[in-house]
Amino acid sequence: MPTAAVPPQAPPAPDKASLSTWIAIVAGAIGAFMAILNIQITNASLLDIEGGIGTGVDNGAWISTSYLIGEIIVIPLTSFLSRVFSFKRYMIWSTVAFALFSMACAFASTLGQMIALRGLQGFAGGVLIPMAFTMVVTRLPKSQQPMGLAMFALAVTFAPAIGPTIGGYLTENYGWQTIFFINTIPSIAMVIALAFTLENQPMQLGLLREGDWAGIATMAIGLSALQTLLEEGNKEDWFQSSFIIRLTVIAVVFLAAFIWIELRVRKPLVDLSLLKNRNFSVGTIANVLVGFGLFGSVYVLPQYLGQVQGYNAEQIGKVLAWTGLPQLLLIPLVPMLMKRFDVRYITFVGISLFAASCFMNIHMSLDYSGDQLFWPNVVRAIGQSMVITPLTAIAMMSIQPKDAANASGLFNMLRNLGGAVGTAVLGTIITKREQFHSNIIGQAVTPFREEVRTRLDQMTNYFMAHGISDHAAAQQQAVIALGKTVKRQALVLGFSDTFAVIGIILVLAAIVVLFARKGQSGGAAAAH
């Protein structure tokens, strides 16, 4: 059994944490918020960034994906590296590196530079997520952990929801480069706060000789191949491409080797035995499915608003703001609910509301835009605010403090991996369902139908009245315009189907939660 990250200072009194502890917890939550924010902050601004560095639309998604790869790889490493370099030193220097790599992205001039810098930014920022979580479950007393988890939940759900809003506003008003400077001031504040509140500990460089290097290598290669496979699969038509087949083989072989190594090595990088704990395994499975819905919905909405409604980055951000802003008010109230109700039922209701918000979007039309998305987004915000804090409490209910860091790494990595899978799967569903609906609608829109001929005549007359004197040319423009309308309608139906898929996945997550064992309300997050 591996030794978990050593808590950065002596355990607090059993009833109340000190002011310095709360300052450290808040600083850690800010770090987790910034790290998760940066997954999504580029989503509404991809077209502008692509234009700025001169790359095609198909490659722009790598600006987000490379960051996520770095983050997914480093999260399981965090427990080990925090013991090698000491909790305080590793967290502070990771914060500094995160801010520096972030600023460096603003100066990238090619896609290759941007991918490399975003990957390094994700590798540094990913550290901040499990370390913030570890501080909550090792430094706070049981009675105060729900409030600490609520702070962490703000990072997990509010950050991806508000990311495109912040990115869109900065891009439209100050240029896309400014989104990479947003981490600077919070990072400086974090470094100062952590420097004064975390206890100094010696480095243990000797642990490097005991590192699970085979596990680290197989995990890094396997996860990188898997993420690349997910990102490129839709563009390459999946298994019709030899490149995708090779990536699949690499991902399967190296991830299988990683699991085999972790089950046999004396000091594993990732302690898979934690999954024998019923509540941790149930919470983790639900967490993966919630990650699918959380990151997937933040991916789908900007795509819909940009492709179908023609919204710019700032307009997309304003629509998505209503999935984030209500959470600022609601998440701090969740600990009070956890003191009064079973955390399983709170989580079930929250995920169910999140699912309902997706099902509210399955009957979209060409006129379905910002105003129509208001109530679904508000319902989604209410649901999301009731998910992460109690779900984390369920997973960590019977995890011992010495295993908290390992559990945190596994729990957070798999949520992000669920989000990566969700984004890739939903992108494919949009493409395939748009093709399906386009074929169906195309079969009905033929010149043999009187209403189609009437519509073409009306559009031909419109083009002739607006500058096209040749009847044949105007008629051709009418056919092209009708084809674009069919394609746009098919795309709307494709997005509607995609929201239905997200809703179904979340329903499964809600059902999974009910299989958890009942635990102590309120302090469940830390029942040891």
Short mmCIF file of C-alpha atoms in Angstrom, two decimals:
data_model
loop_
_atom_site.label_atom_id
_atom_site.label_comp_id
_atom_site.label_asym_id
_atom_site.label_seq_id
_atom_site.Cartn_x
_atom_site.Cartn_y
_atom_site.Cartn_z
CA MET A 1 0.00 0.00 0.00
CA PRO A 2 1.60 3.33 -1.02
CA THR A 3 2.12 6.05 1.50
CA ALA A 4 -0.25 8.97 0.81
CA ALA A 5 0.84 12.59 0.66
CA VAL A 6 1.77 13.78 4.14
CA PRO A 7 -0.63 16.48 5.37
CA PRO A 8 1.17 19.81 5.15
CA GLN A 9 0.91 20.52 8.86
CA ALA A 10 -0.21 18.90 12.07
CA PRO A 11 -3.86 17.83 12.12
CA PRO A 12 -6.22 20.57 13.26
CA ALA A 13 -8.29 20.43 16.40
CA PRO A 14 -11.18 18.00 15.99
CA ASP A 15 -13.87 20.67 16.20
CA LYS A 16 -12.61 23.76 14.40
CA ALA A 17 -9.89 24.59 11.87
CA SER A 18 -7.58 27.57 12.38
CA LEU A 19 -7.65 30.76 10.29
CA SER A 20 -4.38 29.82 8.58
CA THR A 21 -5.88 26.47 7.59
CA TRP A 22 -8.90 28.17 6.03
CA ILE A 23 -6.62 30.59 4.16
CA ALA A 24 -4.74 27.60 2.73
CA ILE A 25 -8.01 25.86 1.82
CA VAL A 26 -9.30 28.96 0.01
CA ALA A 27 -5.97 29.36 -1.81
CA GLY A 28 -6.11 25.72 -2.85
CA ALA A 29 -9.70 26.11 -4.09
CA ILE A 30 -8.65 29.13 -6.18
CA GLY A 31 -5.89 27.03 -7.72
CA ALA A 32 -8.28 24.19 -8.57
CA PHE A 33 -10.72 26.74 -9.99
CA MET A 34 -8.07 28.27 -12.27
CA ALA A 35 -6.81 24.85 -13.38
CA ILE A 36 -10.29 23.63 -14.36
CA LEU A 37 -11.26 27.03 -15.82
CA ASN A 38 -8.40 26.75 -18.30
CA ILE A 39 -9.79 23.54 -19.81
CA GLN A 40 -12.81 25.44 -21.12
CA ILE A 41 -11.70 29.08 -21.30
CA THR A 42 -10.55 28.67 -24.91
CA ASN A 43 -13.75 26.97 -26.15
CA ALA A 44 -15.65 30.14 -27.08
CA SER A 45 -12.50 31.72 -28.53
CA LEU A 46 -11.13 28.88 -30.67
CA LEU A 47 -11.92 30.56 -34.00
CA ASP A 48 -10.07 33.71 -32.93
CA ILE A 49 -7.06 31.75 -31.64
CA GLU A 50 -6.98 29.63 -34.78
CA GLY A 51 -6.88 32.79 -36.88
CA GLY A 52 -4.20 34.29 -34.66
CA ILE A 53 -1.79 31.37 -34.98
CA GLY A 54 -2.76 30.48 -38.55
CA THR A 55 -4.13 26.97 -38.18
CA GLY A 56 -7.21 25.24 -39.55
CA VAL A 57 -10.49 24.70 -37.75
CA ASP A 58 -9.92 20.93 -37.53
CA ASN A 59 -6.67 21.42 -35.61
CA GLY A 60 -7.86 24.14 -33.23
CA ALA A 61 -9.42 21.66 -30.82
CA TRP A 62 -5.90 20.57 -29.88
CA ILE A 63 -5.56 23.89 -28.04
CA SER A 64 -7.98 22.50 -25.46
CA THR A 65 -7.02 18.83 -25.81
CA SER A 66 -3.29 19.27 -25.20
CA TYR A 67 -4.05 21.02 -21.90
CA LEU A 68 -6.37 18.18 -20.88
CA ILE A 69 -3.74 15.54 -21.73
CA GLY A 70 -1.18 17.24 -19.50
CA GLU A 71 -3.73 17.52 -16.70
CA ILE A 72 -4.93 13.92 -16.89
CA ILE A 73 -1.36 12.57 -16.82
CA VAL A 74 -0.16 14.64 -13.85
CA ILE A 75 -3.16 14.20 -11.53
CA PRO A 76 -2.28 10.58 -10.56
CA LEU A 77 1.40 11.60 -10.18
CA THR A 78 0.63 14.34 -7.68
CA SER A 79 0.58 12.22 -4.52
CA PHE A 80 4.00 10.73 -5.28
CA LEU A 81 5.65 14.00 -6.37
CA SER A 82 4.24 15.92 -3.39
CA ARG A 83 6.06 13.48 -1.12
CA VAL A 84 9.30 13.72 -3.10
CA PHE A 85 9.48 17.53 -3.22
CA SER A 86 7.29 18.24 -0.13
CA PHE A 87 3.66 19.33 -0.27
CA LYS A 88 4.34 23.05 0.16
CA ARG A 89 7.25 23.30 -2.27
CA TYR A 90 5.53 21.25 -4.98
CA MET A 91 2.28 23.19 -4.77
CA ILE A 92 3.94 26.62 -4.82
CA TRP A 93 6.29 25.85 -7.71
CA SER A 94 3.47 24.21 -9.68
CA THR A 95 1.44 27.40 -9.23
CA VAL A 96 4.36 29.51 -10.49
CA ALA A 97 4.91 27.21 -13.48
CA PHE A 98 1.19 27.23 -14.27
CA ALA A 99 1.13 31.04 -14.45
CA LEU A 100 4.36 31.25 -16.53
CA PHE A 101 3.29 28.64 -19.08
CA SER A 102 -0.10 30.31 -19.28
CA MET A 103 1.44 33.69 -20.13
CA ALA A 104 3.77 32.01 -22.62
CA CYS A 105 0.73 30.72 -24.56
CA ALA A 106 -0.16 34.33 -25.41
CA PHE A 107 3.07 34.61 -27.38
CA ALA A 108 2.68 31.36 -29.35
CA SER A 109 2.82 31.97 -33.09
CA THR A 110 2.30 28.43 -34.43
CA LEU A 111 0.03 25.52 -33.60
CA GLY A 112 3.00 23.41 -32.50
CA GLN A 113 4.13 26.03 -30.00
CA MET A 114 0.60 26.45 -28.66
CA ILE A 115 0.09 22.69 -28.23
CA ALA A 116 3.41 22.29 -26.39
CA LEU A 117 2.82 25.26 -24.09
CA ARG A 118 -0.79 24.28 -23.35
CA GLY A 119 0.36 20.74 -22.53
CA LEU A 120 2.95 22.11 -20.07
CA GLN A 121 0.36 24.48 -18.62
CA GLY A 122 -1.99 21.53 -18.05
CA PHE A 123 0.83 19.47 -16.50
CA ALA A 124 1.52 22.26 -14.00
CA GLY A 125 -2.12 23.23 -13.39
CA GLY A 126 -3.39 19.67 -13.01
CA VAL A 127 -1.38 19.39 -9.79
CA LEU A 128 -3.57 22.03 -8.15
CA ILE A 129 -6.79 19.98 -8.42
CA PRO A 130 -5.97 16.90 -6.30
CA MET A 131 -3.82 18.93 -3.89
CA ALA A 132 -6.73 21.29 -3.14
CA PHE A 133 -8.91 18.22 -2.55
CA THR A 134 -6.28 16.58 -0.34
CA MET A 135 -6.04 19.67 1.87
CA VAL A 136 -9.80 19.58 2.46
CA VAL A 137 -9.87 15.93 3.58
CA THR A 138 -6.63 16.02 5.62
CA ARG A 139 -6.61 19.49 7.22
CA LEU A 140 -10.27 20.14 8.03
CA PRO A 141 -12.16 18.46 10.88
CA LYS A 142 -15.04 16.20 9.95
CA SER A 143 -17.72 18.77 10.82
CA GLN A 144 -16.21 21.41 8.52
CA GLN A 145 -15.35 19.22 5.55
CA PRO A 146 -18.70 19.78 3.75
CA MET A 147 -17.90 23.51 3.55
CA GLY A 148 -14.43 22.75 2.22
CA LEU A 149 -15.90 20.35 -0.32
CA ALA A 150 -18.39 23.05 -1.35
CA MET A 151 -15.45 25.32 -2.17
CA PHE A 152 -13.92 22.51 -4.20
CA ALA A 153 -17.27 21.92 -5.94
CA LEU A 154 -17.31 25.56 -7.05
CA ALA A 155 -14.05 24.88 -8.86
CA VAL A 156 -15.30 21.69 -10.49
CA THR A 157 -18.71 22.91 -11.74
CA PHE A 158 -18.58 26.72 -11.79
CA ALA A 159 -15.21 26.97 -13.53
CA PRO A 160 -16.10 25.03 -16.73
CA ALA A 161 -19.49 26.76 -16.89
CA ILE A 162 -18.07 30.29 -16.59
CA GLY A 163 -14.89 29.60 -18.58
CA PRO A 164 -16.33 30.33 -22.05
CA THR A 165 -18.05 33.45 -20.63
CA ILE A 166 -14.78 34.91 -19.39
CA GLY A 167 -12.87 33.79 -22.48
CA GLY A 168 -15.50 35.17 -24.85
CA TYR A 169 -15.65 38.57 -23.15
CA LEU A 170 -11.88 39.01 -23.05
CA THR A 171 -11.46 37.83 -26.65
CA GLU A 172 -14.10 40.15 -28.11
CA ASN A 173 -12.99 43.21 -26.15
CA TYR A 174 -9.25 42.82 -25.63
CA GLY A 175 -8.00 40.06 -27.97
CA TRP A 176 -7.54 36.31 -27.47
CA GLN A 177 -4.08 36.73 -25.93
CA THR A 178 -5.59 38.26 -22.78
CA ILE A 179 -7.27 34.99 -21.74
CA PHE A 180 -3.83 33.56 -20.98
CA PHE A 181 -2.98 36.37 -18.54
CA ILE A 182 -6.05 35.77 -16.37
CA ASN A 183 -4.13 33.33 -14.13
CA THR A 184 -1.38 35.78 -13.18
CA ILE A 185 -2.89 37.73 -10.26
CA PRO A 186 -4.67 34.73 -8.65
CA SER A 187 -1.42 32.75 -8.91
CA ILE A 188 0.55 35.51 -7.15
CA ALA A 189 -2.08 35.65 -4.39
CA MET A 190 -1.97 31.84 -4.06
CA VAL A 191 1.81 31.72 -3.75
CA ILE A 192 1.78 34.36 -1.01
CA ALA A 193 -1.05 32.66 0.91
CA LEU A 194 0.46 29.18 0.67
CA ALA A 195 3.94 30.41 1.59
CA PHE A 196 2.63 31.75 4.91
CA THR A 197 0.12 29.01 5.79
CA LEU A 198 1.70 25.69 4.78
CA GLU A 199 4.34 24.12 6.99
CA ASN A 200 7.86 23.61 5.64
CA GLN A 201 8.80 19.98 5.16
CA PRO A 202 12.03 18.40 3.91
CA MET A 203 12.26 16.94 0.42
CA GLN A 204 12.57 13.17 0.14
CA LEU A 205 14.50 12.81 -3.11
CA GLY A 206 15.41 9.27 -2.14
CA LEU A 207 11.82 8.30 -2.96
CA LEU A 208 12.64 8.80 -6.64
CA ARG A 209 14.55 5.49 -6.52
CA GLU A 210 11.36 3.79 -5.28
CA GLY A 211 9.10 5.38 -7.88
CA ASP A 212 6.74 3.23 -9.93
CA TRP A 213 8.46 4.32 -13.13
CA ALA A 214 7.07 1.48 -15.22
CA GLY A 215 3.57 2.49 -14.11
CA ILE A 216 4.29 6.15 -14.81
CA ALA A 217 5.58 5.42 -18.32
CA THR A 218 2.78 3.06 -19.32
CA MET A 219 0.14 5.41 -17.91
CA ALA A 220 1.54 8.47 -19.71
CA ILE A 221 1.82 6.69 -23.06
CA GLY A 222 -1.55 4.95 -22.72
CA LEU A 223 -3.50 8.04 -21.66
CA SER A 224 -1.83 10.22 -24.32
CA ALA A 225 -2.68 7.69 -27.02
CA LEU A 226 -6.25 7.39 -25.72
CA GLN A 227 -6.78 11.15 -25.65
CA THR A 228 -5.29 11.55 -29.15
CA LEU A 229 -7.51 8.71 -30.37
CA LEU A 230 -10.58 10.42 -28.94
CA GLU A 231 -9.64 13.79 -30.42
CA GLU A 232 -8.76 12.59 -33.92
CA GLY A 233 -11.25 9.72 -34.25
CA ASN A 234 -14.17 11.71 -35.63
CA LYS A 235 -12.05 13.60 -38.16
CA GLU A 236 -10.36 10.38 -39.34
CA ASP A 237 -13.65 8.45 -39.56
CA TRP A 238 -12.58 6.26 -36.65
CA PHE A 239 -11.53 2.73 -37.56
CA GLN A 240 -11.50 3.43 -41.28
CA SER A 241 -8.14 5.07 -40.54
CA SER A 242 -4.93 3.08 -40.00
CA PHE A 243 -3.70 5.93 -37.76
CA ILE A 244 -6.66 5.47 -35.41
CA ILE A 245 -6.19 1.70 -35.39
CA ARG A 246 -2.52 2.11 -34.39
CA LEU A 247 -3.48 4.57 -31.63
CA THR A 248 -6.11 2.11 -30.35
CA VAL A 249 -3.56 -0.71 -30.18
CA ILE A 250 -1.08 1.53 -28.32
CA ALA A 251 -3.75 2.74 -25.86
CA VAL A 252 -5.07 -0.76 -25.14
CA VAL A 253 -1.63 -2.36 -24.75
CA PHE A 254 -0.13 0.34 -22.53
CA LEU A 255 -3.22 0.88 -20.35
CA ALA A 256 -3.59 -2.88 -19.87
CA ALA A 257 0.10 -3.02 -18.93
CA PHE A 258 -0.43 -0.11 -16.53
CA ILE A 259 -3.31 -1.87 -14.74
CA TRP A 260 -1.30 -5.12 -14.55
CA ILE A 261 1.70 -3.27 -13.07
CA GLU A 262 -0.42 -1.38 -10.53
CA LEU A 263 -2.00 -4.59 -9.29
CA ARG A 264 1.38 -6.31 -8.80
CA VAL A 265 3.90 -3.66 -7.77
CA ARG A 266 4.62 -3.14 -4.06
CA LYS A 267 4.22 0.65 -4.15
CA PRO A 268 1.83 1.43 -7.02
CA LEU A 269 1.46 4.87 -8.53
CA VAL A 270 -2.34 4.48 -8.47
CA ASP A 271 -3.78 2.37 -5.68
CA LEU A 272 -6.49 0.48 -7.56
CA SER A 273 -7.34 -1.47 -4.39
CA LEU A 274 -9.27 1.62 -3.29
CA LEU A 275 -11.93 0.58 -5.80
CA LYS A 276 -12.74 -2.38 -3.55
CA ASN A 277 -14.38 0.17 -1.26
CA ARG A 278 -18.04 0.11 -2.30
CA ASN A 279 -18.80 3.79 -1.80
CA PHE A 280 -15.58 4.92 -3.46
CA SER A 281 -16.20 2.72 -6.51
CA VAL A 282 -19.86 3.80 -6.77
CA GLY A 283 -18.90 7.46 -6.34
CA THR A 284 -16.11 7.14 -8.90
CA ILE A 285 -18.35 5.50 -11.53
CA ALA A 286 -20.97 8.22 -11.03
CA ASN A 287 -18.18 10.81 -11.14
CA VAL A 288 -17.00 9.56 -14.55
CA LEU A 289 -20.55 9.77 -15.92
CA VAL A 290 -21.03 13.24 -14.41
CA GLY A 291 -17.72 14.29 -15.99
CA PHE A 292 -19.10 13.09 -19.33
CA GLY A 293 -22.16 15.32 -18.90
CA LEU A 294 -20.35 18.26 -17.30
CA PHE A 295 -17.57 18.70 -19.84
CA GLY A 296 -19.69 17.40 -22.71
CA SER A 297 -22.46 19.97 -22.21
CA VAL A 298 -19.91 22.79 -21.98
CA TYR A 299 -18.51 21.55 -25.31
CA VAL A 300 -21.86 21.10 -27.08
CA LEU A 301 -23.53 24.42 -26.21
CA PRO A 302 -20.81 26.70 -27.65
CA GLN A 303 -20.68 24.49 -30.76
CA TYR A 304 -24.44 24.83 -31.24
CA LEU A 305 -24.51 28.58 -30.67
CA GLY A 306 -21.54 29.17 -32.96
CA GLN A 307 -22.39 26.78 -35.81
CA VAL A 308 -26.19 27.11 -35.91
CA GLN A 309 -26.94 30.55 -34.47
CA GLY A 310 -23.76 32.34 -35.59
CA TYR A 311 -22.97 33.73 -32.12
CA ASN A 312 -19.59 35.32 -31.49
CA ALA A 313 -17.40 34.47 -28.50
CA GLU A 314 -18.90 37.11 -26.20
CA GLN A 315 -22.50 36.21 -27.08
CA ILE A 316 -21.78 32.52 -26.40
CA GLY A 317 -20.27 33.48 -23.06
CA LYS A 318 -23.34 35.46 -22.04
CA VAL A 319 -25.64 32.50 -22.72
CA LEU A 320 -23.41 30.11 -20.78
CA ALA A 321 -23.15 32.52 -17.84
CA TRP A 322 -26.56 31.30 -16.65
CA THR A 323 -25.14 27.82 -16.14
CA GLY A 324 -22.52 29.26 -13.81
CA LEU A 325 -23.66 32.35 -11.96
CA PRO A 326 -26.52 30.71 -9.98
CA GLN A 327 -24.03 28.19 -8.64
CA LEU A 328 -22.20 30.96 -6.79
CA LEU A 329 -25.30 31.38 -4.65
CA LEU A 330 -26.39 27.76 -4.41
CA ILE A 331 -23.23 25.72 -3.78
CA PRO A 332 -22.48 27.36 -0.39
CA LEU A 333 -25.96 26.24 0.77
CA VAL A 334 -25.33 22.57 -0.03
CA PRO A 335 -23.47 21.80 3.25
CA MET A 336 -26.64 22.77 5.14
CA LEU A 337 -28.63 20.31 3.04
CA MET A 338 -26.03 17.63 3.77
CA LYS A 339 -26.62 18.08 7.50
CA ARG A 340 -30.35 17.43 7.10
CA PHE A 341 -30.69 14.91 4.27
CA ASP A 342 -29.04 11.72 3.06
CA VAL A 343 -26.19 12.70 0.71
CA ARG A 344 -27.24 9.98 -1.73
CA TYR A 345 -30.64 11.59 -2.25
CA ILE A 346 -29.18 15.09 -2.59
CA THR A 347 -26.83 13.79 -5.29
CA PHE A 348 -29.65 11.87 -6.99
CA VAL A 349 -31.85 14.99 -7.16
CA GLY A 350 -28.96 17.13 -8.39
CA ILE A 351 -27.98 14.75 -11.19
CA SER A 352 -31.65 14.28 -12.12
CA LEU A 353 -32.10 18.05 -12.49
CA PHE A 354 -28.94 18.19 -14.60
CA ALA A 355 -30.39 15.42 -16.79
CA ALA A 356 -33.76 17.23 -17.00
CA SER A 357 -32.01 20.38 -18.26
CA CYS A 358 -30.57 18.33 -21.13
CA PHE A 359 -33.94 16.76 -21.97
CA MET A 360 -35.37 20.32 -22.13
CA ASN A 361 -33.15 20.83 -25.19
CA ILE A 362 -34.19 17.82 -27.26
CA HIS A 363 -36.85 19.66 -29.29
CA MET A 364 -34.72 22.50 -30.66
CA SER A 365 -35.57 24.40 -33.82
CA LEU A 366 -33.86 27.00 -36.01
CA ASP A 367 -35.24 29.71 -33.69
CA TYR A 368 -33.92 28.02 -30.53
CA SER A 369 -31.19 30.36 -29.27
CA GLY A 370 -30.11 32.36 -26.22
CA ASP A 371 -33.57 33.25 -24.86
CA GLN A 372 -34.87 29.69 -25.21
CA LEU A 373 -31.77 28.33 -23.45
CA PHE A 374 -32.27 30.50 -20.35
CA TRP A 375 -34.46 28.12 -18.32
CA PRO A 376 -32.61 24.92 -19.28
CA ASN A 377 -29.38 26.61 -18.22
CA VAL A 378 -30.85 27.73 -14.90
CA VAL A 379 -32.18 24.22 -14.18
CA ARG A 380 -28.75 22.85 -15.09
CA ALA A 381 -27.08 25.32 -12.71
CA ILE A 382 -29.38 24.26 -9.85
CA GLY A 383 -28.72 20.59 -10.54
CA GLN A 384 -24.94 20.93 -10.87
CA SER A 385 -24.71 22.86 -7.61
CA MET A 386 -26.17 19.81 -5.81
CA VAL A 387 -23.87 17.20 -7.36
CA ILE A 388 -20.13 17.51 -6.71
CA THR A 389 -20.08 18.23 -2.96
CA PRO A 390 -22.35 15.32 -1.89
CA LEU A 391 -20.95 13.00 -4.60
CA THR A 392 -17.44 13.61 -3.29
CA ALA A 393 -18.72 12.99 0.24
CA ILE A 394 -20.15 9.63 -0.87
CA ALA A 395 -16.87 8.57 -2.48
CA MET A 396 -14.67 9.65 0.44
CA MET A 397 -17.04 8.44 3.17
CA SER A 398 -14.87 5.53 4.34
CA ILE A 399 -11.49 6.50 2.87
CA GLN A 400 -8.79 6.78 5.53
CA PRO A 401 -6.80 10.06 5.74
CA LYS A 402 -3.60 8.22 4.77
CA ASP A 403 -5.28 7.17 1.48
CA ALA A 404 -6.84 10.57 0.77
CA ALA A 405 -4.19 11.77 -1.69
CA ASN A 406 -4.27 8.54 -3.73
CA ALA A 407 -8.07 8.53 -3.73
CA SER A 408 -8.12 12.18 -4.77
CA GLY A 409 -5.82 11.56 -7.73
CA LEU A 410 -7.86 8.62 -9.01
CA PHE A 411 -11.21 10.33 -8.42
CA ASN A 412 -10.27 13.59 -10.17
CA MET A 413 -8.37 11.96 -13.04
CA LEU A 414 -11.29 9.72 -13.93
CA ARG A 415 -13.76 12.64 -13.89
CA ASN A 416 -11.57 14.53 -16.35
CA LEU A 417 -11.09 11.38 -18.42
CA GLY A 418 -14.88 10.96 -18.49
CA GLY A 419 -15.09 14.53 -19.76
CA ALA A 420 -12.53 13.82 -22.49
CA VAL A 421 -14.42 10.72 -23.61
CA GLY A 422 -17.67 12.68 -23.49
CA THR A 423 -16.35 15.48 -25.67
CA ALA A 424 -15.07 13.03 -28.30
CA VAL A 425 -18.20 10.86 -28.30
CA LEU A 426 -20.55 13.84 -28.49
CA GLY A 427 -18.58 15.38 -31.35
CA THR A 428 -19.01 12.13 -33.28
CA ILE A 429 -22.73 11.95 -32.44
CA ILE A 430 -23.28 15.49 -33.74
CA THR A 431 -21.58 14.59 -37.03
CA LYS A 432 -23.32 11.24 -37.53
CA ARG A 433 -26.79 12.43 -36.53
CA GLU A 434 -26.50 15.52 -38.73
CA GLN A 435 -25.72 13.20 -41.66
CA PHE A 436 -28.65 10.94 -40.72
CA HIS A 437 -31.16 13.79 -40.49
CA SER A 438 -29.79 15.42 -43.64
CA ASN A 439 -30.50 12.21 -45.58
CA ILE A 440 -34.01 11.93 -44.13
CA ILE A 441 -34.90 15.56 -44.83
CA GLY A 442 -33.24 15.40 -48.26
CA GLN A 443 -35.51 12.53 -49.27
CA ALA A 444 -38.54 14.71 -48.53
CA VAL A 445 -37.20 17.91 -50.13
CA THR A 446 -37.42 17.06 -53.84
CA PRO A 447 -38.57 19.09 -56.86
CA PHE A 448 -41.37 16.54 -57.32
CA ARG A 449 -43.23 18.08 -54.37
CA GLU A 450 -45.37 21.11 -55.05
CA GLU A 451 -44.45 22.93 -51.82
CA VAL A 452 -40.75 22.56 -52.65
CA ARG A 453 -41.25 23.97 -56.15
CA THR A 454 -43.27 26.84 -54.66
CA ARG A 455 -40.51 27.58 -52.15
CA LEU A 456 -37.85 27.51 -54.89
CA ASP A 457 -39.90 29.90 -57.03
CA GLN A 458 -40.25 32.30 -54.08
CA MET A 459 -36.52 32.21 -53.42
CA THR A 460 -35.69 32.61 -57.11
CA ASN A 461 -37.87 35.73 -57.27
CA TYR A 462 -36.17 37.00 -54.11
CA PHE A 463 -32.69 36.69 -55.63
CA MET A 464 -33.84 38.30 -58.90
CA ALA A 465 -35.25 41.21 -56.90
CA HIS A 466 -31.93 41.59 -55.08
CA GLY A 467 -29.41 41.96 -57.86
CA ILE A 468 -29.35 38.70 -59.89
CA SER A 469 -30.89 39.45 -63.28
CA ASP A 470 -30.30 36.04 -64.88
CA HIS A 471 -33.19 33.66 -64.06
CA ALA A 472 -31.04 30.50 -64.23
CA ALA A 473 -28.41 31.98 -61.88
CA ALA A 474 -31.13 33.10 -59.45
CA GLN A 475 -32.67 29.63 -59.56
CA GLN A 476 -29.27 28.06 -58.82
CA GLN A 477 -28.84 30.37 -55.81
CA ALA A 478 -32.30 29.34 -54.62
CA VAL A 479 -31.32 25.65 -54.77
CA ILE A 480 -28.08 26.38 -52.85
CA ALA A 481 -29.95 28.39 -50.21
CA LEU A 482 -32.51 25.62 -49.76
CA GLY A 483 -29.69 23.09 -49.39
CA LYS A 484 -28.11 25.23 -46.66
CA THR A 485 -31.46 25.40 -44.86
CA VAL A 486 -31.76 21.61 -44.98
CA LYS A 487 -28.22 21.22 -43.65
CA ARG A 488 -28.85 23.74 -40.86
CA GLN A 489 -32.09 22.02 -39.85
CA ALA A 490 -30.33 18.64 -39.84
CA LEU A 491 -27.58 20.12 -37.65
CA VAL A 492 -30.18 21.39 -35.17
CA LEU A 493 -31.73 17.92 -34.97
CA GLY A 494 -28.24 16.43 -34.51
CA PHE A 495 -27.61 18.72 -31.54
CA SER A 496 -31.04 17.81 -30.11
CA ASP A 497 -30.10 14.12 -30.25
CA THR A 498 -26.78 14.92 -28.58
CA PHE A 499 -28.51 16.54 -25.61
CA ALA A 500 -30.68 13.42 -25.32
CA VAL A 501 -27.54 11.28 -25.07
CA ILE A 502 -26.11 13.50 -22.31
CA GLY A 503 -29.43 13.25 -20.45
CA ILE A 504 -29.43 9.43 -20.66
CA ILE A 505 -25.84 9.24 -19.38
CA LEU A 506 -26.78 11.44 -16.42
CA VAL A 507 -29.84 9.31 -15.64
CA LEU A 508 -27.48 6.33 -15.41
CA ALA A 509 -25.24 8.34 -13.06
CA ALA A 510 -28.22 9.15 -10.82
CA ILE A 511 -29.18 5.46 -10.64
CA VAL A 512 -25.60 4.43 -9.82
CA VAL A 513 -25.52 6.80 -6.82
CA LEU A 514 -28.40 4.91 -5.17
CA PHE A 515 -26.16 1.83 -4.85
CA ALA A 516 -23.92 3.60 -2.34
CA ARG A 517 -24.15 2.72 1.32
CA LYS A 518 -25.84 5.19 3.60
CA GLY A 519 -23.36 7.15 5.68
CA GLN A 520 -23.25 9.83 8.29
CA SER A 521 -24.99 13.00 7.06
CA GLY A 522 -23.11 16.25 7.10
CA GLY A 523 -19.78 14.87 8.10
CA ALA A 524 -19.95 12.01 5.70
CA ALA A 525 -17.20 13.38 3.66
CA ALA A 526 -14.76 12.48 6.28
CA ALA A 527 -16.10 9.60 8.25
CA HIS A 528 -12.97 7.62 8.95
#
